[in-house]
Amino acid sequence: MALAEIENTIAGVWVLQKNENLDEYLKEIGVNFVLRKLAAAANSTMTISVEDGQVRINTKGPKDSDHKFHLDTEVESNDPQDNPMKALVTWKDGKLITEAKPVEGSNGKATRVEREVVDGELIMTIYVNNVVCRRIFKKK
């Protein structure tokens, strides 16, 4: 059921239109000044699909990533700074939600990412401590 909802709502190719508070988010997770400026100026494309009973999020941009996972199953992951994390992805109320926590000894920070479609745009909201970043994408 959840996978069908994902295919019918959030799946597709999404192109970044704008960022809100990206610099503060990147600063919060320890990204240096030069890399923050490069990230802010870069284009990004996110492809969300359902393959073999798993959700796949493939991101092309300043830092490419390709993640496949089963919903409601904890997986090992890395944050944008390559800190080891444990992540759990769920589908709830039309939102694809990732809760990531640093593993013991990691310098990562607990992060929550919510992806949802609002008025034809994919809104990706990232929460780290008291910092909230929004990335707005349009369907290609």
PDB file of C-alpha atoms in Angstrom:
ATOM      1  CA  MET A   1       0.000   0.000   0.000  1.00  0.00           C
ATOM      2  CA  ALA A   2       2.662   2.544   1.034  1.00  0.00           C
ATOM      3  CA  LEU A   3       4.837   1.726  -1.989  1.00  0.00           C
ATOM      4  CA  ALA A   4       1.881   2.277  -4.336  1.00  0.00           C
ATOM      5  CA  GLU A   5       1.182   5.637  -2.675  1.00  0.00           C
ATOM      6  CA  ILE A   6       4.833   6.606  -3.103  1.00  0.00           C
ATOM      7  CA  GLU A   7       4.708   5.654  -6.794  1.00  0.00           C
ATOM      8  CA  ASN A   8       1.552   7.729  -7.277  1.00  0.00           C
ATOM      9  CA  THR A   9       2.647  10.847  -5.394  1.00  0.00           C
ATOM     10  CA  ILE A  10       6.326  11.453  -4.786  1.00  0.00           C
ATOM     11  CA  ALA A  11       8.030   9.184  -7.337  1.00  0.00           C
ATOM     12  CA  GLY A  12       9.608  10.935 -10.299  1.00  0.00           C
ATOM     13  CA  VAL A  13      12.483  13.156 -11.329  1.00  0.00           C
ATOM     14  CA  TRP A  14      12.668  16.397  -9.352  1.00  0.00           C
ATOM     15  CA  VAL A  15      14.866  19.414 -10.107  1.00  0.00           C
ATOM     16  CA  LEU A  16      15.932  21.812  -7.356  1.00  0.00           C
ATOM     17  CA  GLN A  17      14.332  25.264  -7.661  1.00  0.00           C
ATOM     18  CA  LYS A  18      15.447  26.969  -4.455  1.00  0.00           C
ATOM     19  CA  ASN A  19      16.892  26.488  -0.983  1.00  0.00           C
ATOM     20  CA  GLU A  20      15.811  28.093   2.259  1.00  0.00           C
ATOM     21  CA  ASN A  21      18.315  28.187   5.128  1.00  0.00           C
ATOM     22  CA  LEU A  22      20.724  25.761   3.403  1.00  0.00           C
ATOM     23  CA  ASP A  23      23.833  27.553   4.662  1.00  0.00           C
ATOM     24  CA  GLU A  24      22.700  27.338   8.296  1.00  0.00           C
ATOM     25  CA  TYR A  25      21.923  23.609   7.922  1.00  0.00           C
ATOM     26  CA  LEU A  26      25.303  22.872   6.319  1.00  0.00           C
ATOM     27  CA  LYS A  27      27.070  24.919   9.001  1.00  0.00           C
ATOM     28  CA  GLU A  28      25.195  22.971  11.692  1.00  0.00           C
ATOM     29  CA  ILE A  29      26.456  19.626  10.352  1.00  0.00           C
ATOM     30  CA  GLY A  30      30.036  20.895  10.069  1.00  0.00           C
ATOM     31  CA  VAL A  31      30.460  21.701   6.362  1.00  0.00           C
ATOM     32  CA  ASN A  32      33.229  24.245   5.760  1.00  0.00           C
ATOM     33  CA  PHE A  33      32.660  27.673   4.198  1.00  0.00           C
ATOM     34  CA  VAL A  34      33.944  26.850   0.698  1.00  0.00           C
ATOM     35  CA  LEU A  35      31.878  23.671   0.380  1.00  0.00           C
ATOM     36  CA  ARG A  36      28.787  25.489   1.713  1.00  0.00           C
ATOM     37  CA  LYS A  37      29.134  28.131  -1.000  1.00  0.00           C
ATOM     38  CA  LEU A  38      29.600  25.469  -3.695  1.00  0.00           C
ATOM     39  CA  ALA A  39      26.526  23.592  -2.450  1.00  0.00           C
ATOM     40  CA  ALA A  40      24.410  26.752  -2.473  1.00  0.00           C
ATOM     41  CA  ALA A  41      25.337  27.507  -6.093  1.00  0.00           C
ATOM     42  CA  ALA A  42      24.964  23.951  -7.407  1.00  0.00           C
ATOM     43  CA  ASN A  43      22.092  22.388  -9.300  1.00  0.00           C
ATOM     44  CA  SER A  44      20.563  19.215  -7.907  1.00  0.00           C
ATOM     45  CA  THR A  45      18.266  16.547  -9.314  1.00  0.00           C
ATOM     46  CA  MET A  46      16.549  13.928  -7.149  1.00  0.00           C
ATOM     47  CA  THR A  47      14.967  10.802  -8.615  1.00  0.00           C
ATOM     48  CA  ILE A  48      12.596   8.866  -6.346  1.00  0.00           C
ATOM     49  CA  SER A  49      11.418   5.445  -7.496  1.00  0.00           C
ATOM     50  CA  VAL A  50      10.121   2.116  -6.237  1.00  0.00           C
ATOM     51  CA  GLU A  51      12.198  -0.874  -7.343  1.00  0.00           C
ATOM     52  CA  ASP A  52      11.860  -4.493  -6.230  1.00  0.00           C
ATOM     53  CA  GLY A  53       9.844  -3.560  -3.140  1.00  0.00           C
ATOM     54  CA  GLN A  54      12.316  -0.889  -2.097  1.00  0.00           C
ATOM     55  CA  VAL A  55      12.363   2.892  -2.291  1.00  0.00           C
ATOM     56  CA  ARG A  56      15.295   4.389  -4.167  1.00  0.00           C
ATOM     57  CA  ILE A  57      16.449   8.002  -3.866  1.00  0.00           C
ATOM     58  CA  ASN A  58      19.150   8.944  -6.357  1.00  0.00           C
ATOM     59  CA  THR A  59      20.543  12.460  -6.033  1.00  0.00           C
ATOM     60  CA  LYS A  60      22.816  14.164  -8.557  1.00  0.00           C
ATOM     61  CA  GLY A  61      24.422  17.407  -7.477  1.00  0.00           C
ATOM     62  CA  PRO A  62      27.396  18.696  -5.526  1.00  0.00           C
ATOM     63  CA  LYS A  63      27.488  15.354  -3.698  1.00  0.00           C
ATOM     64  CA  ASP A  64      25.890  12.448  -5.534  1.00  0.00           C
ATOM     65  CA  SER A  65      24.122   9.757  -3.527  1.00  0.00           C
ATOM     66  CA  ASP A  66      22.121   6.657  -4.326  1.00  0.00           C
ATOM     67  CA  HIS A  67      20.159   4.951  -1.542  1.00  0.00           C
ATOM     68  CA  LYS A  68      17.834   1.940  -1.732  1.00  0.00           C
ATOM     69  CA  PHE A  69      15.933   0.805   1.340  1.00  0.00           C
ATOM     70  CA  HIS A  70      12.911  -1.042   2.630  1.00  0.00           C
ATOM     71  CA  LEU A  71      10.402   1.095   4.505  1.00  0.00           C
ATOM     72  CA  ASP A  72      10.319   0.646   8.291  1.00  0.00           C
ATOM     73  CA  THR A  73      13.707  -1.123   8.371  1.00  0.00           C
ATOM     74  CA  GLU A  74      16.752   0.477   9.988  1.00  0.00           C
ATOM     75  CA  VAL A  75      19.754   0.721   7.675  1.00  0.00           C
ATOM     76  CA  GLU A  76      23.335   1.902   7.901  1.00  0.00           C
ATOM     77  CA  SER A  77      23.905   5.187   6.132  1.00  0.00           C
ATOM     78  CA  ASN A  78      26.175   8.229   6.049  1.00  0.00           C
ATOM     79  CA  ASP A  79      25.354  11.904   6.432  1.00  0.00           C
ATOM     80  CA  PRO A  80      26.617  14.467   3.869  1.00  0.00           C
ATOM     81  CA  GLN A  81      29.890  14.657   5.831  1.00  0.00           C
ATOM     82  CA  ASP A  82      30.284  10.840   5.569  1.00  0.00           C
ATOM     83  CA  ASN A  83      29.648  10.346   9.280  1.00  0.00           C
ATOM     84  CA  PRO A  84      28.198   6.871   9.952  1.00  0.00           C
ATOM     85  CA  MET A  85      24.503   6.925  10.809  1.00  0.00           C
ATOM     86  CA  LYS A  86      21.566   4.572  11.366  1.00  0.00           C
ATOM     87  CA  ALA A  87      18.510   5.588   9.374  1.00  0.00           C
ATOM     88  CA  LEU A  88      14.860   4.559   9.405  1.00  0.00           C
ATOM     89  CA  VAL A  89      12.594   5.569   6.526  1.00  0.00           C
ATOM     90  CA  THR A  90       8.819   5.566   6.880  1.00  0.00           C
ATOM     91  CA  TRP A  91       5.796   6.679   4.839  1.00  0.00           C
ATOM     92  CA  LYS A  92       3.209   8.520   6.908  1.00  0.00           C
ATOM     93  CA  ASP A  93       0.440  10.962   5.974  1.00  0.00           C
ATOM     94  CA  GLY A  94       1.807  11.475   2.457  1.00  0.00           C
ATOM     95  CA  LYS A  95       5.362  12.136   3.667  1.00  0.00           C
ATOM     96  CA  LEU A  96       8.520  10.105   3.117  1.00  0.00           C
ATOM     97  CA  ILE A  97      10.302  10.551   6.442  1.00  0.00           C
ATOM     98  CA  THR A  98      13.921   9.687   7.220  1.00  0.00           C
ATOM     99  CA  GLU A  99      15.058   9.663  10.850  1.00  0.00           C
ATOM    100  CA  ALA A 100      18.852   9.350  11.066  1.00  0.00           C
ATOM    101  CA  LYS A 101      20.873   9.005  14.241  1.00  0.00           C
ATOM    102  CA  PRO A 102      24.657   8.907  14.573  1.00  0.00           C
ATOM    103  CA  VAL A 103      26.178   5.566  15.484  1.00  0.00           C
ATOM    104  CA  GLU A 104      28.356   5.420  18.590  1.00  0.00           C
ATOM    105  CA  GLY A 105      31.570   7.350  18.040  1.00  0.00           C
ATOM    106  CA  SER A 106      30.219   9.218  14.997  1.00  0.00           C
ATOM    107  CA  ASN A 107      30.443  13.004  14.694  1.00  0.00           C
ATOM    108  CA  GLY A 108      27.084  13.059  12.910  1.00  0.00           C
ATOM    109  CA  LYS A 109      24.001  14.788  14.274  1.00  0.00           C
ATOM    110  CA  ALA A 110      20.488  13.422  14.578  1.00  0.00           C
ATOM    111  CA  THR A 111      18.574  14.501  11.480  1.00  0.00           C
ATOM    112  CA  ARG A 112      14.977  14.284  10.319  1.00  0.00           C
ATOM    113  CA  VAL A 113      14.157  14.703   6.621  1.00  0.00           C
ATOM    114  CA  GLU A 114      10.570  14.961   5.381  1.00  0.00           C
ATOM    115  CA  ARG A 115       9.733  14.809   1.677  1.00  0.00           C
ATOM    116  CA  GLU A 116       6.207  15.641   0.525  1.00  0.00           C
ATOM    117  CA  VAL A 117       4.440  17.005  -2.528  1.00  0.00           C
ATOM    118  CA  VAL A 118       2.616  20.298  -1.963  1.00  0.00           C
ATOM    119  CA  ASP A 119       0.927  22.123  -4.858  1.00  0.00           C
ATOM    120  CA  GLY A 120       2.949  20.131  -7.409  1.00  0.00           C
ATOM    121  CA  GLU A 121       6.305  20.837  -5.752  1.00  0.00           C
ATOM    122  CA  LEU A 122       8.416  18.412  -3.756  1.00  0.00           C
ATOM    123  CA  ILE A 123       9.246  20.055  -0.435  1.00  0.00           C
ATOM    124  CA  MET A 124      12.217  18.521   1.368  1.00  0.00           C
ATOM    125  CA  THR A 125      12.425  19.788   4.946  1.00  0.00           C
ATOM    126  CA  ILE A 126      15.545  18.979   6.965  1.00  0.00           C
ATOM    127  CA  TYR A 127      15.669  19.306  10.756  1.00  0.00           C
ATOM    128  CA  VAL A 128      18.965  19.255  12.711  1.00  0.00           C
ATOM    129  CA  ASN A 129      18.893  20.523  16.292  1.00  0.00           C
ATOM    130  CA  ASN A 130      17.073  23.876  16.060  1.00  0.00           C
ATOM    131  CA  VAL A 131      17.920  24.441  12.376  1.00  0.00           C
ATOM    132  CA  VAL A 132      15.296  23.912   9.664  1.00  0.00           C
ATOM    133  CA  CYS A 133      16.226  23.891   5.977  1.00  0.00           C
ATOM    134  CA  ARG A 134      13.792  23.615   3.077  1.00  0.00           C
ATOM    135  CA  ARG A 135      14.697  22.544  -0.447  1.00  0.00           C
ATOM    136  CA  ILE A 136      11.993  23.040  -3.074  1.00  0.00           C
ATOM    137  CA  PHE A 137      11.959  20.888  -6.230  1.00  0.00           C
ATOM    138  CA  LYS A 138       9.806  20.948  -9.403  1.00  0.00           C
ATOM    139  CA  LYS A 139       8.935  17.807 -11.338  1.00  0.00           C
ATOM    140  CA  LYS A 140      10.924  17.436 -14.530  1.00  0.00           C
TER     141      LYS A 140
END
